[in-house]
Backbone as numpy.savetxt, mean C-alpha at the origin, in Angstrom:
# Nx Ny Nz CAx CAy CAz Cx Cy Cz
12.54 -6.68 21.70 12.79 -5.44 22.44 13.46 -4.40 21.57
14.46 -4.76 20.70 15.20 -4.16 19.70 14.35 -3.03 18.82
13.49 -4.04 18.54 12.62 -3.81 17.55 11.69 -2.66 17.69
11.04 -3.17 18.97 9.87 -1.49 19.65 10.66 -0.46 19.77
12.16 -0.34 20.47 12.67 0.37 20.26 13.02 1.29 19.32
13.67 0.35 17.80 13.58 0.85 16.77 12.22 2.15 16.17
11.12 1.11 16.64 10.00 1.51 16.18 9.72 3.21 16.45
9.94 3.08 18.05 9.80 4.10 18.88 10.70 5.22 18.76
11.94 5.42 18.21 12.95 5.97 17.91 12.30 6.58 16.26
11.82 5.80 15.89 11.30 6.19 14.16 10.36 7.23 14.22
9.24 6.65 14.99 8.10 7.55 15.61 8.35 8.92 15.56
9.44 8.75 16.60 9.99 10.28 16.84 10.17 11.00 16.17
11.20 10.19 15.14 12.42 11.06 13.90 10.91 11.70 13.35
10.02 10.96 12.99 9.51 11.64 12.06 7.83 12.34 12.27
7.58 12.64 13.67 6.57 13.24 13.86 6.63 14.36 13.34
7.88 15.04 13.23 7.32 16.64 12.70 7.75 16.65 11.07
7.86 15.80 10.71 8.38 15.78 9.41 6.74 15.85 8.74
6.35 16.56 7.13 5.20 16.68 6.74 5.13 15.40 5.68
4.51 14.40 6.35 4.05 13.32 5.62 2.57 13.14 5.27
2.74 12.45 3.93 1.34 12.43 3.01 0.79 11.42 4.01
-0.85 11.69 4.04 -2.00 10.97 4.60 -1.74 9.09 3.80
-0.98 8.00 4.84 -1.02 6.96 3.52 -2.00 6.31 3.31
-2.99 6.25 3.54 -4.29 5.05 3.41 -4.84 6.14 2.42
-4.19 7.57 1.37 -5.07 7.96 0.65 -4.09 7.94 -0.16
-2.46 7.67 -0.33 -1.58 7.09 -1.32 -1.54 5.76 -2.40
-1.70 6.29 -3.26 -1.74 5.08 -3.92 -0.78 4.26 -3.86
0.75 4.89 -4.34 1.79 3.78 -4.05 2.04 3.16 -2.91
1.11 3.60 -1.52 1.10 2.93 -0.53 0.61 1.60 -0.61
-0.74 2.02 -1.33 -1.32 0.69 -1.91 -1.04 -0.33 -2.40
-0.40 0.41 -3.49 0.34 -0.93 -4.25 1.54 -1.61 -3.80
2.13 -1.18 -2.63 2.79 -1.96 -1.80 2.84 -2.81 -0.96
1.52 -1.93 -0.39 0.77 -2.80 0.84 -0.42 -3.44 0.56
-0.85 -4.32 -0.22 -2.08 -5.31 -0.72 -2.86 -5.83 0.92
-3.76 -6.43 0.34 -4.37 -6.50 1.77 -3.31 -8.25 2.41
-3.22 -9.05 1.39 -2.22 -10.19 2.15 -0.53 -9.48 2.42
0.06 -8.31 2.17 1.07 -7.89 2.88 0.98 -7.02 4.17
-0.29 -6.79 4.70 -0.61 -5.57 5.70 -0.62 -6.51 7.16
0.02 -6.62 7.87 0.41 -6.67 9.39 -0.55 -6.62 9.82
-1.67 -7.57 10.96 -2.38 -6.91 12.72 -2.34 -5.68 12.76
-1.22 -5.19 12.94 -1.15 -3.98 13.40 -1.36 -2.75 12.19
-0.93 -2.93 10.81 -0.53 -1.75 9.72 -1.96 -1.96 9.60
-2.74 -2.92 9.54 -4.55 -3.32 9.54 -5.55 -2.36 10.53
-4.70 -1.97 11.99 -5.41 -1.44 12.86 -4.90 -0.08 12.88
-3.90 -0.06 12.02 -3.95 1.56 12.16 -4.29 2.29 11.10
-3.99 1.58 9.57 -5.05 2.09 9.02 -6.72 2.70 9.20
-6.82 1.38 9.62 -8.57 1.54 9.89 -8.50 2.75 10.85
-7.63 2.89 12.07 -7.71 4.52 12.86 -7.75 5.51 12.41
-6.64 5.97 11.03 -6.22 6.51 10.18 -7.36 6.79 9.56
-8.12 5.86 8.97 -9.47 6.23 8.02 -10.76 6.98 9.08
-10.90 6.43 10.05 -12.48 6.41 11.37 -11.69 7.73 11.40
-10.60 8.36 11.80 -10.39 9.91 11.76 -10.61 10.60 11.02
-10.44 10.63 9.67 -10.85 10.75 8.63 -12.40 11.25 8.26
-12.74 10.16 8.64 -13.98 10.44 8.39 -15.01 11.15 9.33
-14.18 10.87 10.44 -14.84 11.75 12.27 -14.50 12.98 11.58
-13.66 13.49 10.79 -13.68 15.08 10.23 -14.65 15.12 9.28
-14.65 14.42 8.21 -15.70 14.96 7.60 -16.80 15.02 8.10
-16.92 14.34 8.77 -18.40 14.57 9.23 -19.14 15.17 9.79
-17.74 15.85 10.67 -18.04 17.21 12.26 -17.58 18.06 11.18
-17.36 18.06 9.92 -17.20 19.49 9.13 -19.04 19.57 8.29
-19.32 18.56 7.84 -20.21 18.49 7.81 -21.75 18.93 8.52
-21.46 18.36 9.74 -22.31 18.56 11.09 -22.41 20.25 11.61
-20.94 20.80 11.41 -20.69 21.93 11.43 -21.66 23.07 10.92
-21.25 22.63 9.48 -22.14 23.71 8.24 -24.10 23.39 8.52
-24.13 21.93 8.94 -25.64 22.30 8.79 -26.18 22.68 10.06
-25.44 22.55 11.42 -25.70 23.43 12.60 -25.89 24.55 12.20
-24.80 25.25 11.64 -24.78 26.75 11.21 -26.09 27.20 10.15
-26.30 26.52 9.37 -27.41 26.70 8.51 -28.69 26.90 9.56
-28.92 25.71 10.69 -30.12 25.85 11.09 -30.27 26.85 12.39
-28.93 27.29 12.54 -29.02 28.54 13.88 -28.89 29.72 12.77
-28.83 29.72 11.73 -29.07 31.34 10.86 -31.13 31.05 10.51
-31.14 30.00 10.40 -32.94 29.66 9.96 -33.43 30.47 11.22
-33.20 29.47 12.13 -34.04 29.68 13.19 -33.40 31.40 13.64
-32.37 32.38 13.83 -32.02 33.53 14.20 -33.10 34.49 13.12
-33.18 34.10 12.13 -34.09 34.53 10.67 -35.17 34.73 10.80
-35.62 33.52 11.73 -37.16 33.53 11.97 -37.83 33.93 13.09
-36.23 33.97 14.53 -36.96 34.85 15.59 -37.12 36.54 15.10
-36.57 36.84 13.81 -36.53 38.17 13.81 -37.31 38.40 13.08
-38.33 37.78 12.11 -39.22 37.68 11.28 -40.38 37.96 12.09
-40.32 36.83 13.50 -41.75 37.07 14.39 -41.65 37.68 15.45
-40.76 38.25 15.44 -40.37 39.59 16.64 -41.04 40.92 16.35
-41.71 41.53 17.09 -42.54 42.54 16.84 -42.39 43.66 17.56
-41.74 44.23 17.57 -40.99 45.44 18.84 -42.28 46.35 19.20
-43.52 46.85 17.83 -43.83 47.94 18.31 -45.22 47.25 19.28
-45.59 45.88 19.00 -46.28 44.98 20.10 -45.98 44.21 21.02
-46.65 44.17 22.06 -46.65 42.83 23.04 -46.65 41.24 22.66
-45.53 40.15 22.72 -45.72 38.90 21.64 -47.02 38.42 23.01
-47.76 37.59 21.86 -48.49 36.64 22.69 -48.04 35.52 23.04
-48.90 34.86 24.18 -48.12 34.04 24.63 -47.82 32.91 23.86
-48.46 32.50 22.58 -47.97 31.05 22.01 -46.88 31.59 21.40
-46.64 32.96 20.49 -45.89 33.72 19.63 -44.25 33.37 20.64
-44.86 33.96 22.06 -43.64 33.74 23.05 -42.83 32.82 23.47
-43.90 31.81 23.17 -43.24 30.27 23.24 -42.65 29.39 22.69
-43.12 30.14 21.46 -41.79 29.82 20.34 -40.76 30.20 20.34
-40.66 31.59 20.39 -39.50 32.43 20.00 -38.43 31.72 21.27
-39.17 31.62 22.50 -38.32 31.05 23.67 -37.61 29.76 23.47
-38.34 28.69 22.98 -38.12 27.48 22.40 -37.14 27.66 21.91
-37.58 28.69 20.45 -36.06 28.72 19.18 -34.55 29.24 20.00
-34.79 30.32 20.85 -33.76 30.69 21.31 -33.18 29.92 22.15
-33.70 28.47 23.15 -33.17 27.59 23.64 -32.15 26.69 23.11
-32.98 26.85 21.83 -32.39 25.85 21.02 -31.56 25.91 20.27
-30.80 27.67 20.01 -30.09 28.39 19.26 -28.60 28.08 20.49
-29.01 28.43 21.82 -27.86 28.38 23.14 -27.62 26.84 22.97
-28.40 26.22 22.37 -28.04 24.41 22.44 -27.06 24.36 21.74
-27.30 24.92 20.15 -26.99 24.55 19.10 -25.32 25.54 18.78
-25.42 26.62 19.62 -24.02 27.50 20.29 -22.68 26.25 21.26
-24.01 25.56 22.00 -22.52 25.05 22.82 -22.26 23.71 22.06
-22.89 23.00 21.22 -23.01 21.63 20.57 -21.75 21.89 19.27
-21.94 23.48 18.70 -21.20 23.91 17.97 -19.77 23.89 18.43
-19.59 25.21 19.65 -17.82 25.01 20.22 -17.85 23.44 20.38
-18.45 23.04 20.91 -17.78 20.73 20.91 -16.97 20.70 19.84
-18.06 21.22 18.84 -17.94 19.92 17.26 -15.88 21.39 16.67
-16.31 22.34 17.07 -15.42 23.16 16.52 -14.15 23.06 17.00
-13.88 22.78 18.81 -13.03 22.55 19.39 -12.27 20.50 19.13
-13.54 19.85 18.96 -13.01 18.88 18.37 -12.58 18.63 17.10
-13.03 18.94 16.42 -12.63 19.44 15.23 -11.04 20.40 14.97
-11.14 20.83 15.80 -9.30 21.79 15.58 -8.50 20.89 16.34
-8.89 19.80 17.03 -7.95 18.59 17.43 -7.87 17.44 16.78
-8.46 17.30 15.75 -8.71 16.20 14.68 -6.90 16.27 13.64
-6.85 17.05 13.24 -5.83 17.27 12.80 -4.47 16.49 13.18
-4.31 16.97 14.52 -3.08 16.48 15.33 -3.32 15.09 15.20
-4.41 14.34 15.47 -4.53 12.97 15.85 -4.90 12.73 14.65
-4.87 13.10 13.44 -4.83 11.91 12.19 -3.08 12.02 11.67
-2.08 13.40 11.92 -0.80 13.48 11.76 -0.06 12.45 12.88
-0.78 12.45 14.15 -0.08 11.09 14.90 -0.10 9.94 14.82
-1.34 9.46 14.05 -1.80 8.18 13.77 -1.60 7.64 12.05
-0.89 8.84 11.71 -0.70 8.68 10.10 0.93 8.08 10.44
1.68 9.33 11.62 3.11 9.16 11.85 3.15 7.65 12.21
2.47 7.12 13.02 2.34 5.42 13.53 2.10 4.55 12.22
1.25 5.03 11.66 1.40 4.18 10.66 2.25 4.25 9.33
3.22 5.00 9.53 4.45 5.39 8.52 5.41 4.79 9.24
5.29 4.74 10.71 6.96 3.48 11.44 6.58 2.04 10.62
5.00 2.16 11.18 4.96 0.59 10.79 4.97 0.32 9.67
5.10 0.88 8.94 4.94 0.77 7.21 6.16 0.21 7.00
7.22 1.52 7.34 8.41 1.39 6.77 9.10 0.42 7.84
9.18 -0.30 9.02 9.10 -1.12 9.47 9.11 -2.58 8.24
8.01 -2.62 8.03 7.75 -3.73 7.18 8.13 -3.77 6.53
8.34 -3.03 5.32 9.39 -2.71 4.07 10.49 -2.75 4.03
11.08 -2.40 5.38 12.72 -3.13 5.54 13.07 -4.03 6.10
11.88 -5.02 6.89 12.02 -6.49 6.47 11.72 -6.83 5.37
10.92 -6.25 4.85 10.77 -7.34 3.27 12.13 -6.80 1.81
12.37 -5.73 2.40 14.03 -5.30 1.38 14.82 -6.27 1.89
15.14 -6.42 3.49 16.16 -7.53 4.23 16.17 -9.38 2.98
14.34 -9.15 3.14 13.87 -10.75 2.98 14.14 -10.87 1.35
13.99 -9.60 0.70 14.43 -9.89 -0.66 15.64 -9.77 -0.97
16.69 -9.31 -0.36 18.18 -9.13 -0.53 19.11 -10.48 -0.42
18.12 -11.36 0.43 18.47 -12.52 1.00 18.55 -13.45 -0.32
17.12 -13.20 -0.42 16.30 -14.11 -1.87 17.63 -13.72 -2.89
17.49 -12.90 -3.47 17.97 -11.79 -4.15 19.49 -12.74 -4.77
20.27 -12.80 -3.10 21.55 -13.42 -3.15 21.41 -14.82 -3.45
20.58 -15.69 -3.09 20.37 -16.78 -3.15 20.12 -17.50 -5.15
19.56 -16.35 -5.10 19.20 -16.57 -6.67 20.40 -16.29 -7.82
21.25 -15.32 -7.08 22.31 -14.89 -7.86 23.51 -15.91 -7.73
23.38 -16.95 -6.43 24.70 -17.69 -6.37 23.93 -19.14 -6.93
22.90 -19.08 -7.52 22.32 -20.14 -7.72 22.40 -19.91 -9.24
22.11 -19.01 -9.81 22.65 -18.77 -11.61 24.13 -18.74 -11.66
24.68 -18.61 -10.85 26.62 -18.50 -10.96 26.49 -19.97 -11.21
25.78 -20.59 -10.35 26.57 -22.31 -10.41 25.94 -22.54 -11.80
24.66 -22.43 -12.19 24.43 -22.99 -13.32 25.08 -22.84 -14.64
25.53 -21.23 -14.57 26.33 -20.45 -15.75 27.77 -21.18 -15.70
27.87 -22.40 -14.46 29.15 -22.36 -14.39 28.81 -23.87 -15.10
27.99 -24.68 -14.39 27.26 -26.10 -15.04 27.35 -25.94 -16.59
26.40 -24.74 -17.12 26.83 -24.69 -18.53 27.62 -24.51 -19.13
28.41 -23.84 -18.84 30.11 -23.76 -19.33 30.75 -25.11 -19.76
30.79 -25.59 -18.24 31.34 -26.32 -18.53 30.44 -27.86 -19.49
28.96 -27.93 -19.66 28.99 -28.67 -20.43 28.30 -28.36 -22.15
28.74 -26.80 -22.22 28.95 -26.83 -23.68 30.33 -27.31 -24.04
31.06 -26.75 -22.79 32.61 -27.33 -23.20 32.66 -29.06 -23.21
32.07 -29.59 -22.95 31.68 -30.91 -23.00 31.10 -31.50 -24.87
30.00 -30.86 -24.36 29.46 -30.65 -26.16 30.29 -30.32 -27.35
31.41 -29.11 -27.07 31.92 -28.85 -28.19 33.34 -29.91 -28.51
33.49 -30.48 -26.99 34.46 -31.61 -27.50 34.09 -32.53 -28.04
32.57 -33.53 -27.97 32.22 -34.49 -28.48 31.91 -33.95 -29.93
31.39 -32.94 -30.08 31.41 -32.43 -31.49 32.58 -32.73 -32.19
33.26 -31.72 -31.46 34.86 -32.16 -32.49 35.55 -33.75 -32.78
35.29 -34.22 -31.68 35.54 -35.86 -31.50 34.83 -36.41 -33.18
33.29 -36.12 -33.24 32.88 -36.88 -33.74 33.38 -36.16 -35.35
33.37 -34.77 -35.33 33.81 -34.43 -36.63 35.24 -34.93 -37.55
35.83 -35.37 -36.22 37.51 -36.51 -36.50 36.95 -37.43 -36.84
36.09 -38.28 -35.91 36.04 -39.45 -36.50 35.66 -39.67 -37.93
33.85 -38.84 -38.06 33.76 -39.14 -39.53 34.37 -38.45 -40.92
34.98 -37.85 -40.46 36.35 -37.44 -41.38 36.99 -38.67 -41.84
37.61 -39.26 -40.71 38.69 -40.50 -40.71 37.88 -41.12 -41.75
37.08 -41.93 -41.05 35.95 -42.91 -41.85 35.61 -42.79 -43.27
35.84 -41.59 -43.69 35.32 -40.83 -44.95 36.27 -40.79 -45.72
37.34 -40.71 -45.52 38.75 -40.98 -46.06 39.00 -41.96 -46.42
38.71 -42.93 -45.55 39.05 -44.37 -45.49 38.38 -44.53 -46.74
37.45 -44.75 -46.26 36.23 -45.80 -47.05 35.59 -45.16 -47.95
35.41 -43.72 -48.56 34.90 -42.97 -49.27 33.42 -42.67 -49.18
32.92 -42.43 -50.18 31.07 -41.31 -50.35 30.56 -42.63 -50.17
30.74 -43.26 -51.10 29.08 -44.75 -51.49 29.48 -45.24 -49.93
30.30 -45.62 -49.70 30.14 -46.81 -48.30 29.99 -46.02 -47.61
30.08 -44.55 -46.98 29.50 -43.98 -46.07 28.12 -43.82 -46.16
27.51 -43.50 -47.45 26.42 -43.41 -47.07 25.62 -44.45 -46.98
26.19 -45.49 -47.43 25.44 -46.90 -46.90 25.63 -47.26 -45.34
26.51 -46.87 -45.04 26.51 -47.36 -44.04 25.75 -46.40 -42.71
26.12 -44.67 -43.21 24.88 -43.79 -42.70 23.28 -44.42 -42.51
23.23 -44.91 -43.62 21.83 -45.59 -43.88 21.58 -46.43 -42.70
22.08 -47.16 -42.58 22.08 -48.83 -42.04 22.52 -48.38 -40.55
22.85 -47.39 -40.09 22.74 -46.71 -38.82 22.05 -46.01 -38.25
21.41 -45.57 -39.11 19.88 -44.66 -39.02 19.16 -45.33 -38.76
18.76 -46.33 -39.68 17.76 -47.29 -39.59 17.91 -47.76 -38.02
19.15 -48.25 -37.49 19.22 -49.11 -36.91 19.21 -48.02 -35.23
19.20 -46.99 -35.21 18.90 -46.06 -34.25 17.46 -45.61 -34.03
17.01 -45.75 -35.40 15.76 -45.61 -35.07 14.55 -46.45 -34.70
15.37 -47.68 -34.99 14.74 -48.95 -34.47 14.47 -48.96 -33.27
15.42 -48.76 -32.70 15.76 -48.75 -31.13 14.62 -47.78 -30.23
């Protein structure tokens, strides 16, 4: 419940705010891969895009309406003959074209009036899919902050593991640098290194 709320509160903040189209952002992209995108950031994209493209296409649809009501206006005036009577097939065209000009008039306000509402509903459906975006992104900042900590109290212990067993290491070092000191004193060069010998051997036997 928290959560829709949140959502719904976001919505708001930022409907009038001028945000970039994101399904044509790249760094959207590279954030949102297709295994990080939500049910939902999935279905509103795809809304986001089908709008998209419902414009280009009624802009499209637009220009070649207009092209073929200037043809056909071109050509009733081409076979329009003021200082004669049209005949009747001549008439039946021109009637035809002009039917089809009043068609192609009201098919036009549709595509024009839908078209100047296209706008609003890809900025509302862009705004929906900018809650849910950023929605997701601050669970996954939450989910990496978590990680984040986990990893950082998990190198403390080890930095602390190693500490303490170089300090381990550097005592047996020193240990052993006493001993064969001692030994070396004692007993001098030739019997150490015989006896180096005869320990080697006998380590590596093993």
């Amino acid at each position: 419940m928290a959560r829709r709320k949140y959502r719904s509160n976001l919505h708001a903040m930022i409907k009038d705010v001028k945000l970039p189209i994101l399904t044509l952002d790249n760094r959207w992209h590279q954030l949102f891969t297709e295994e990080q995108k939500t049910d939902r950031i999935l279905e509103l994209e795809q809304k986001v895009n089908n709008l998209i493209k419902k414009q280009g296409k009624l802009i499209k649809d637009i220009k070649d309406m207009k092209r073929l009501k200037k043809s056909l206006v071109k050509d009733i005036m081409m076979n329009m003959d003021l200082n004669a009577s049209l005949d009747k097939e001549k008439d039946k065209k021109l009637e035809k074209s002009r039917k089809y000009i009043n068609e192609l008039n009201d098919r036009l306000n549709q595509a024009m009036d839908e078209l100047g509402d296209l706008p609003y509903h890809i900025k509302d459906a862009n705004a929906e899919l900018v809650s849910e975006s950023i929605h997701s992104l601050y669970e996954r900042l939450i989910e990496n902050r978590e990680r984040l900590q986990e990893l950082t109290d998990l190198i403390k212990k080890l930095q602390e593991e190693l500490e303490q067993k170089l300090a381990i290491k550097h005592e047996l070092e020193t240990n052993n640098a006493g001993i064969y000191s001692y030994m070396h004193d004692l007993l001098g060069v030739d019997i150490m290194d015989m006896l180096d010998n005869e320990y080697r051997h006998a380590v590596n036997d093993k």
